[in-house]
Coordinates of C-alpha atoms and ligand atoms in Angstrom, one line a residue:
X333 CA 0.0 0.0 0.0
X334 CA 1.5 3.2 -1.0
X335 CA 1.1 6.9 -0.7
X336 CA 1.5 9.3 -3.3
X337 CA 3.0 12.5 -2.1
X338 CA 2.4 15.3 -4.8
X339 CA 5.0 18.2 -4.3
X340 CA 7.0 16.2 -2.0
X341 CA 10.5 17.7 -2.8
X342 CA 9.3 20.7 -1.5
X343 CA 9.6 22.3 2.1
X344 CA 6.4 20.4 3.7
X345 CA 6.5 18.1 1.8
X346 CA 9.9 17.0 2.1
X347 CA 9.8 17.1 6.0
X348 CA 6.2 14.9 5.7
X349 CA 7.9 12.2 3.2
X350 CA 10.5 11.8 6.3
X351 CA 7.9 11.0 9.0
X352 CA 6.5 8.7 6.7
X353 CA 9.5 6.6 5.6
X354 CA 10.1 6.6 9.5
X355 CA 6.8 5.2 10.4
X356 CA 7.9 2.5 7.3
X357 CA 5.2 4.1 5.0
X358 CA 5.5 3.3 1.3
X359 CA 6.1 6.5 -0.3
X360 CA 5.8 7.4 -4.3
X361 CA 6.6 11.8 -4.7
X362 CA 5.3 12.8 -7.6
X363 CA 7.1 16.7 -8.2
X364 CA 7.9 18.6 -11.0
X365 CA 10.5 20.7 -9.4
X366 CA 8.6 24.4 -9.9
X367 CA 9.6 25.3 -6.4
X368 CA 12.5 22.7 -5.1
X369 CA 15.3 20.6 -5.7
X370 CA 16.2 17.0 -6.2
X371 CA 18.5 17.1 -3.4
X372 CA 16.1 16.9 -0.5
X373 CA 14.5 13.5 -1.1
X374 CA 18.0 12.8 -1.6
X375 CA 18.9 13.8 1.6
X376 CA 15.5 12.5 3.7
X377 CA 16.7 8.6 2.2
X378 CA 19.9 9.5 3.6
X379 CA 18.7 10.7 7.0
X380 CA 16.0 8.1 7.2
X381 CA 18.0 5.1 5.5
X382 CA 15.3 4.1 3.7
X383 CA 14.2 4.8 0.3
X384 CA 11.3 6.4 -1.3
X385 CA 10.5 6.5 -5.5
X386 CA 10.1 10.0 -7.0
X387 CA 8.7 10.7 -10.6
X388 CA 9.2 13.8 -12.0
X389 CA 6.1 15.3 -13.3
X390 CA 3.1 17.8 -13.0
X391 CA -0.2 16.7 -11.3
X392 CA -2.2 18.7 -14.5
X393 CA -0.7 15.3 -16.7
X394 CA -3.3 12.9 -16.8
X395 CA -2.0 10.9 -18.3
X396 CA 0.9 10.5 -16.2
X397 CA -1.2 10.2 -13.6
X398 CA -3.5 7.5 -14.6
X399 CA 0.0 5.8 -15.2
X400 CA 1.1 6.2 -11.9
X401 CA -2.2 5.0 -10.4
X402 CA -2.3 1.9 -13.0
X403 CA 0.7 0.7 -11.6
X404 CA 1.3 1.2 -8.4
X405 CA -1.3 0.1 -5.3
X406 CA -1.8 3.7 -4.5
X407 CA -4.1 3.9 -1.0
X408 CA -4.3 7.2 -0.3
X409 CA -3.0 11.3 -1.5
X410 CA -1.1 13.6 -0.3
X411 CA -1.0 16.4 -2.0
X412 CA 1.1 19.3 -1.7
X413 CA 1.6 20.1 -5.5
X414 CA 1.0 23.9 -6.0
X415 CA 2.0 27.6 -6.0
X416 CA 2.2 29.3 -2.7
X417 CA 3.5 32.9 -3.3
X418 CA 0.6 35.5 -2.2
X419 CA 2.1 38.6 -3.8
X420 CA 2.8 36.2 -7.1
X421 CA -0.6 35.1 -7.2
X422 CA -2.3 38.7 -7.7
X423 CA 0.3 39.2 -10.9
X424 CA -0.2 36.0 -12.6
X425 CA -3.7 34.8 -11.1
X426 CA -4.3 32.8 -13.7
X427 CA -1.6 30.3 -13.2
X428 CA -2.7 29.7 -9.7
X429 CA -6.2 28.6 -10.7
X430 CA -5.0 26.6 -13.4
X431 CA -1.9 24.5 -11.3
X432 CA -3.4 25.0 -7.6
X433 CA -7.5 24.6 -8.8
X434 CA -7.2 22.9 -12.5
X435 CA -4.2 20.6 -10.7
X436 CA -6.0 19.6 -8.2
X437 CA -9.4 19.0 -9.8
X438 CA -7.2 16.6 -12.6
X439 CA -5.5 14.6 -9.8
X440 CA -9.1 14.4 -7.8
X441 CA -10.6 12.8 -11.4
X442 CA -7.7 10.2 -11.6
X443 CA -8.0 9.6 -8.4
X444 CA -11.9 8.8 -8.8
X445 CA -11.2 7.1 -11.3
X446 CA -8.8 4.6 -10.3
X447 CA -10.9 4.0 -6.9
X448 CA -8.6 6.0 -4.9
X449 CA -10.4 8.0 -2.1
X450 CA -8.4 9.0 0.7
X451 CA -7.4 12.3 0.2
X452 CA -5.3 14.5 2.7
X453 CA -4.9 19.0 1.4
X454 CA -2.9 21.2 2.0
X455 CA -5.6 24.2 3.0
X456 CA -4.0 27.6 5.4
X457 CA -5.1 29.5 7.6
X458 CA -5.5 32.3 4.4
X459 CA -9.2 31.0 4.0
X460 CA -10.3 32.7 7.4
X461 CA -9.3 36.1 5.6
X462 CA -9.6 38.9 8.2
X463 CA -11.0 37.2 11.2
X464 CA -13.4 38.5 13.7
X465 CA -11.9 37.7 16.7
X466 CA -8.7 34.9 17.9
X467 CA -8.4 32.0 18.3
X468 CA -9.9 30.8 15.3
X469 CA -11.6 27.8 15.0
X470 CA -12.9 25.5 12.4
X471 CA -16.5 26.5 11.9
X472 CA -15.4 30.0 11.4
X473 CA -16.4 32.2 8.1
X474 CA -14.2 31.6 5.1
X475 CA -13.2 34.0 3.1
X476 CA -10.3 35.6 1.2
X477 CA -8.2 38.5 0.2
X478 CA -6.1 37.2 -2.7
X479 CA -5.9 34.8 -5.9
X480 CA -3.7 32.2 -4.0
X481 CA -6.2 32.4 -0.8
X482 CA -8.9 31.7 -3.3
X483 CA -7.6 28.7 -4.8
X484 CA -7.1 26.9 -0.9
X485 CA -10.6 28.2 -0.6
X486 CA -12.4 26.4 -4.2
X487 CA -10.4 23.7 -3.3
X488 CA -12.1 23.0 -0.4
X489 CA -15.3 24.0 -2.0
X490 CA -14.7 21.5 -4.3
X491 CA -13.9 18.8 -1.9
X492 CA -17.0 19.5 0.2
X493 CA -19.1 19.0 -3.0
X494 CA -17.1 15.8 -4.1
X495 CA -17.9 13.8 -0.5
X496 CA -21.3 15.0 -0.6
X497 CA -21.5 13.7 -3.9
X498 CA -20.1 9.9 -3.0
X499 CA -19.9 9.0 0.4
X500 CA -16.5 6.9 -0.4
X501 CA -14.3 10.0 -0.7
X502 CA -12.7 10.1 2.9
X503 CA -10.7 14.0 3.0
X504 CA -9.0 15.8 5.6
X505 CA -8.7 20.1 4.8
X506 CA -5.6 20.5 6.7
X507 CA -5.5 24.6 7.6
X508 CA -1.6 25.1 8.1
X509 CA -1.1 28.4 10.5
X510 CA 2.7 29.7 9.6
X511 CA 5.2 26.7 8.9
X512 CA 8.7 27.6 10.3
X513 CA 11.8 25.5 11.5
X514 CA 13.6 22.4 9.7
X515 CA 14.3 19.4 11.0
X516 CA 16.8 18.7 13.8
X517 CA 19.1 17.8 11.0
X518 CA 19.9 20.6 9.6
X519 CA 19.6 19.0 6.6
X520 CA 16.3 19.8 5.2
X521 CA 14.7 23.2 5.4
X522 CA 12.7 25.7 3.5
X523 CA 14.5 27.4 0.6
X524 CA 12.9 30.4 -0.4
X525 CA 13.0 31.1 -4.2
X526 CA 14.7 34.7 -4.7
X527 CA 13.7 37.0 -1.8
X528 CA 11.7 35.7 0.9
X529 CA 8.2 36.8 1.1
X530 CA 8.0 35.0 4.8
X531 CA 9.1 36.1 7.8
X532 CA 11.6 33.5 9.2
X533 CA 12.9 33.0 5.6
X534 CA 13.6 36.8 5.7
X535 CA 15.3 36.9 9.2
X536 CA 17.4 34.0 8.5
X537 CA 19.2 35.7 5.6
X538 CA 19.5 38.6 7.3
X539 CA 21.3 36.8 10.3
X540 CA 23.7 35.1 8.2
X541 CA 24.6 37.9 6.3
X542 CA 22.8 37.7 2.9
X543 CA 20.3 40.3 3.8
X544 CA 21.1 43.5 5.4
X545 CA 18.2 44.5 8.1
X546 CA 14.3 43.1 8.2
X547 CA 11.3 45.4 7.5
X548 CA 9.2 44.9 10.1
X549 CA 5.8 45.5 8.4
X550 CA 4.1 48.3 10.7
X551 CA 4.2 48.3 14.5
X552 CA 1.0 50.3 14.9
X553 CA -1.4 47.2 14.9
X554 CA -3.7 46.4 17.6
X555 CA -1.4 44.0 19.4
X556 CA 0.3 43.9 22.8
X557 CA 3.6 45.7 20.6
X558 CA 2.1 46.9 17.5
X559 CA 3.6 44.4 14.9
X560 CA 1.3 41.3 13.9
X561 CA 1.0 38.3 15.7
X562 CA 1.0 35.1 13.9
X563 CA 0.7 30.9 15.0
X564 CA 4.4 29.5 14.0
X565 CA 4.3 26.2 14.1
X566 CA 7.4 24.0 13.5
X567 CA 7.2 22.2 10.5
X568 CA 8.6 18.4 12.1
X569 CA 4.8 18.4 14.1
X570 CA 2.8 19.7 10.9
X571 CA 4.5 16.8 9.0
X572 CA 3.5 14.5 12.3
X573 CA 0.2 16.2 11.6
X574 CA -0.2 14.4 7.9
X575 CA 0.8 11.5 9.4
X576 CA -2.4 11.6 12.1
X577 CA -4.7 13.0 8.9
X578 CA -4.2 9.9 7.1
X579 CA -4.5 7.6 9.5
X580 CA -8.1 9.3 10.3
X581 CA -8.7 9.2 6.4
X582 CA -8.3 5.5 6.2
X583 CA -11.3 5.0 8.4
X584 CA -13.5 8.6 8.9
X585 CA -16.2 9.3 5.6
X586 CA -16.5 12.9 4.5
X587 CA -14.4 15.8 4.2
X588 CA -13.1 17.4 7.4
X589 CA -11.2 20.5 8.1
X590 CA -9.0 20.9 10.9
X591 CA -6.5 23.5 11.9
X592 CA -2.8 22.8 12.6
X593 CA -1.2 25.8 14.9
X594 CA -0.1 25.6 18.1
X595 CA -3.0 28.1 19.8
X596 CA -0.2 30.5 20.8
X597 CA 0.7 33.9 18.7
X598 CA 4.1 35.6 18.8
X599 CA 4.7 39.0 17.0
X600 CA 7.2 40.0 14.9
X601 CA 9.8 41.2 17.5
X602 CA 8.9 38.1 19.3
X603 CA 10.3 36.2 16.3
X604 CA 13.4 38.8 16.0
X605 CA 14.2 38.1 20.1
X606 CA 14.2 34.6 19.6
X607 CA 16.2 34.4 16.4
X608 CA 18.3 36.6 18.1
X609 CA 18.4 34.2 21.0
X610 CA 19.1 31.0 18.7
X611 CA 21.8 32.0 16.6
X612 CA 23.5 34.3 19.3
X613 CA 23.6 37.7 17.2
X614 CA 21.8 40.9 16.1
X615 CA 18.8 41.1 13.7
X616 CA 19.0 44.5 12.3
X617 CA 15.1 45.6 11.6
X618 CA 14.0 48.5 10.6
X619 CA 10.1 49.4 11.0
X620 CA 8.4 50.0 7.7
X621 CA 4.7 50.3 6.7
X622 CA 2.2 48.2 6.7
X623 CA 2.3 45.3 4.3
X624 CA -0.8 45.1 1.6
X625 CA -3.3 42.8 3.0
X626 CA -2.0 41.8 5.8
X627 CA -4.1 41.5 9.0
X628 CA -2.7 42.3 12.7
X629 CA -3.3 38.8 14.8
X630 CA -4.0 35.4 13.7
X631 CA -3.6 32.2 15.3
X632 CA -5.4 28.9 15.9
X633 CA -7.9 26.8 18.0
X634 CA -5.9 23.6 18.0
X635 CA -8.4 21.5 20.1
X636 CA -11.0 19.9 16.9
X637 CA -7.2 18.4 16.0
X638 CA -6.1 16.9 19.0
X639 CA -9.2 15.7 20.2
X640 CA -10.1 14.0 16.3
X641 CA -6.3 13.7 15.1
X642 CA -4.8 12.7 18.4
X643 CA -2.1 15.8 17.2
X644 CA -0.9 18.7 19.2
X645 CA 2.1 20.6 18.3
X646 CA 5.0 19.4 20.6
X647 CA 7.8 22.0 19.8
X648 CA 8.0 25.4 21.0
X649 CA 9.4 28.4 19.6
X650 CA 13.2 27.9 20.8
X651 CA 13.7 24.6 18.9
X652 CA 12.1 26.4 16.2
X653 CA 14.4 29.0 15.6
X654 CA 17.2 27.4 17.3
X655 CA 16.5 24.1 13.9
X656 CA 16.0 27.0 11.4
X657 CA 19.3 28.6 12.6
X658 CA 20.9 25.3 12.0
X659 CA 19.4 25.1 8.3
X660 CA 20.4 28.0 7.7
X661 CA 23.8 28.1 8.7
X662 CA 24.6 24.6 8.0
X663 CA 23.5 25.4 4.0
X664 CA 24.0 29.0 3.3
X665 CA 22.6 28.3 -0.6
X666 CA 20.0 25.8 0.4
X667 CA 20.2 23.0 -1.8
X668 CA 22.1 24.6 -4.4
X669 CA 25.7 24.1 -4.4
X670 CA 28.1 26.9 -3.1
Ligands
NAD925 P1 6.8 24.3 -1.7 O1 6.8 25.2 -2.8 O2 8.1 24.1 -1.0 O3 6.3 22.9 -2.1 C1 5.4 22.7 -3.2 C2 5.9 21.6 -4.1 O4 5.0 21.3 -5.1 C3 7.3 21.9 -4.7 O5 8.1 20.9 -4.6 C4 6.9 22.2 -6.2 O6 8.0 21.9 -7.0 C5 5.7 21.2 -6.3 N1 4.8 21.6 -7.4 C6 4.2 22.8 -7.6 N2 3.3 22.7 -8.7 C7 3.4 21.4 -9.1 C8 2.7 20.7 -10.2 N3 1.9 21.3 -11.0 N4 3.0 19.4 -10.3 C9 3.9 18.8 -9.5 N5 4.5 19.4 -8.5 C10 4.3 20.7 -8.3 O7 5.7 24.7 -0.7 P2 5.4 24.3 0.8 O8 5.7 25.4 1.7 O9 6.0 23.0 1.1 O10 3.8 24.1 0.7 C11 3.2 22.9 0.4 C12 1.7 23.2 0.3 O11 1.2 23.7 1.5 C13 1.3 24.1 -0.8 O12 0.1 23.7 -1.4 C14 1.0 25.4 0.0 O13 0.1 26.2 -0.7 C15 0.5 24.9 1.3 N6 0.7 25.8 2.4 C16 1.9 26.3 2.7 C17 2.1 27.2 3.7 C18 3.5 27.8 4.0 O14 3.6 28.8 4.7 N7 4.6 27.2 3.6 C19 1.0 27.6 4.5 C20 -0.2 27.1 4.2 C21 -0.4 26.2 3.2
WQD926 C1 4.3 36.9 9.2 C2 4.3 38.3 9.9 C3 4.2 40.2 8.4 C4 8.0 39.4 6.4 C5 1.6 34.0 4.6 C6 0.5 33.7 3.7 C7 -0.4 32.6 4.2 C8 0.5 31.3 4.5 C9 1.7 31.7 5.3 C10 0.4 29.9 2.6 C11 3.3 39.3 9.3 C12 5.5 40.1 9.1 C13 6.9 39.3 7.2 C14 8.9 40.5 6.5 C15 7.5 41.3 8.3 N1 1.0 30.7 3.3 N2 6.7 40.3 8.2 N3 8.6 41.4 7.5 O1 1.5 36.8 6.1 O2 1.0 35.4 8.1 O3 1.1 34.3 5.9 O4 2.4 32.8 4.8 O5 -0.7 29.4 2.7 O6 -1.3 32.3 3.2 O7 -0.3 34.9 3.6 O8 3.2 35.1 6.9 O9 5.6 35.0 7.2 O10 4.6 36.5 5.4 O11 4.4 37.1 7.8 O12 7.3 42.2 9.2 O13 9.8 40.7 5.8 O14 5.6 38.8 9.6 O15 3.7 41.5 8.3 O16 2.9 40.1 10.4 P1 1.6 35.5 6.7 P2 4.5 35.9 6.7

């Protein structure tokens, strides 16, 4: 029985296809290498010692994908596969609909079609838009402020419709808060294409040197210091987190959302302290104005997850910066060469 990871080379993913060769999961990555690099399945066999089979390839190839389905015992999907860039998405909307929505609606057809129902997504916390009040929980109003939020948001749309339609499809919406940290490695980690549109990203270049200060978005929001407050969650318990999903998927009907945050917000200077804190130097910032869109506080009620997952977040916000420090530092480039 395998799983078919779409988009796991990439900086979720790559951390989830770990977790899974370590719980001796069978594991097939489909990728096509938009947003990552060869080099960190490469390096989750190494850490794991076990091996994993990766096809290079887009999820909107049908045929490819009925392939893949035809001959492998595929049980259940994972998929990561899509465009993530929020600022990107409101220049070339179009592209987003067609790889995150169009994708995603192919692979959901082969998936039908080859009998293949359990189904786990990679939703965010974008689809709560502007909420009312914190913490959020599940049964909130959705809503969105941009062309990427929107495609999370007909996504789930669409997988709402699809399990109302056939009471086989068995789906967990996974609502990520803000993925941050690498694993304990220092091995794999996030590599942000170009200049990094996310915060810890951002503050890791500037600590080791590639960046020369942070802009610190506006510090006149309603929050105890005035810069936003967001749920950073380290990205070791959101891949635990797919692990939990699936296993619910195998035996729960339906289609399910749940968030995965830790129910605690930090602000930006928070983050800058404890960067500060975990690679033992300055973090020159500089406070700027507000950023487009952006909205002051937002973090999660955990509880639906642990009480129907069995998942809580376990790591706090040391070993998180302290295990993206070590990322960082230990590969300056990423994956790329030096
Ligand atoms: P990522 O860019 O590192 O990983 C996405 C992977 O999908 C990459 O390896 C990329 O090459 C691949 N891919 C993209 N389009 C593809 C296609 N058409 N066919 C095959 N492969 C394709 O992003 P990530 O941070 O690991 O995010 C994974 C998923 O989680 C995404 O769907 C993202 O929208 C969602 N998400 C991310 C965050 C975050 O802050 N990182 C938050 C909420 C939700
Ligand atoms: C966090 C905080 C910024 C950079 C985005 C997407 C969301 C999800 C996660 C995919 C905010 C501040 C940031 C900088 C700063 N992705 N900041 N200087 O905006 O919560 O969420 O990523 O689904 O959909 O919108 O995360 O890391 O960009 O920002 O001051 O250089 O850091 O203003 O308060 P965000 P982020």
């Amino acid at each position: 029985m395998t799983v078919l990871v779409t988009g796991g080379a990439g900086y979720i993913g790559s951390h989830t296809c770990l977790e899974l060769l370590q719980d001796e999961q069978d594991v097939l990555v489909l990728d096509n290498y938009v947003n990552s690099s060869k080099e960190s399945l490469n390096r989750v066999m190494d850490i794991t010692g076990r091996t994993l089979r990766v096809i290079e390839g887009d999820i909107r190839d049908r045929a490819l994908l009925d392939q893949i389905f035809s001959k492998n015992d595929i049980e259940s999907v994972v998929h990561f596969a899509g465009l993530k860039a929020v600022g990107e998405s409101t220049q070339i909307p179009l592209d987003y609909f067609e790889n995150n929505v169009s994708g995603t609606v192919t692979l959901l057809q082969a998936m039908k079609d080859a009998g293949v129902f359990n189904f786990v997504f990679s939703s965010s916390a974008t689809v709560y838009g502007d909420p009312h009040t914190v913490p959020i929980v599940e049964t909130f109003p959705l809503s969105v402020t941009n062309p990427y939020g929107r495609t999370k948001l007909m996504v789930e749309d669409i997988c709402r419709d699809l399990a109302a339609s056939d009471s086989r499809w068995k789906i967990a919406l996974l609502r990520y808060f803000n993925p941050a940290g690498a694993h304990s490695s220092g091995r794999i980690g996030e590599q942000p294409n170009g200049i990094p549109n996310n915060l810890v990203p951002y503050i890791s270049q500037v600590a080791i040197g590639q960046r020369e200060f942070l802009s610190v978005f506006g510090d006149d929001y309603d929050t105890p210091d005035g810069t936003g407050v967001r749920d950073y969650l380290h990205v070791v318990d959101l891949a635990i987190g797919h692990l939990k999903a699936l296993e619910k998927t195998r035996v729960q009907e339906g289609c399910v959302a749940y968030n995965l945050g830790t129910g605690q917000g930090y602000s930006v200077l928070d983050m800058v302290k404890a960067f500060e804190k975990a690679a033992d130097r300055p973090i020159p910032y500089k406070i700027t104005t507000r950023r487009p869109g952006d909205i002051a506080c937002c973090y999660a009620d955990p509880t639906f997850a642990e009480a129907e997952l069995n998942w809580k977040a376990e790591r706090g916000l040391e070993e998180m910066m302290a295990d993206s420090w070590r990322w960082q530092s230990q590969n300056p480039n990423g994956y790329d060469p030096a």
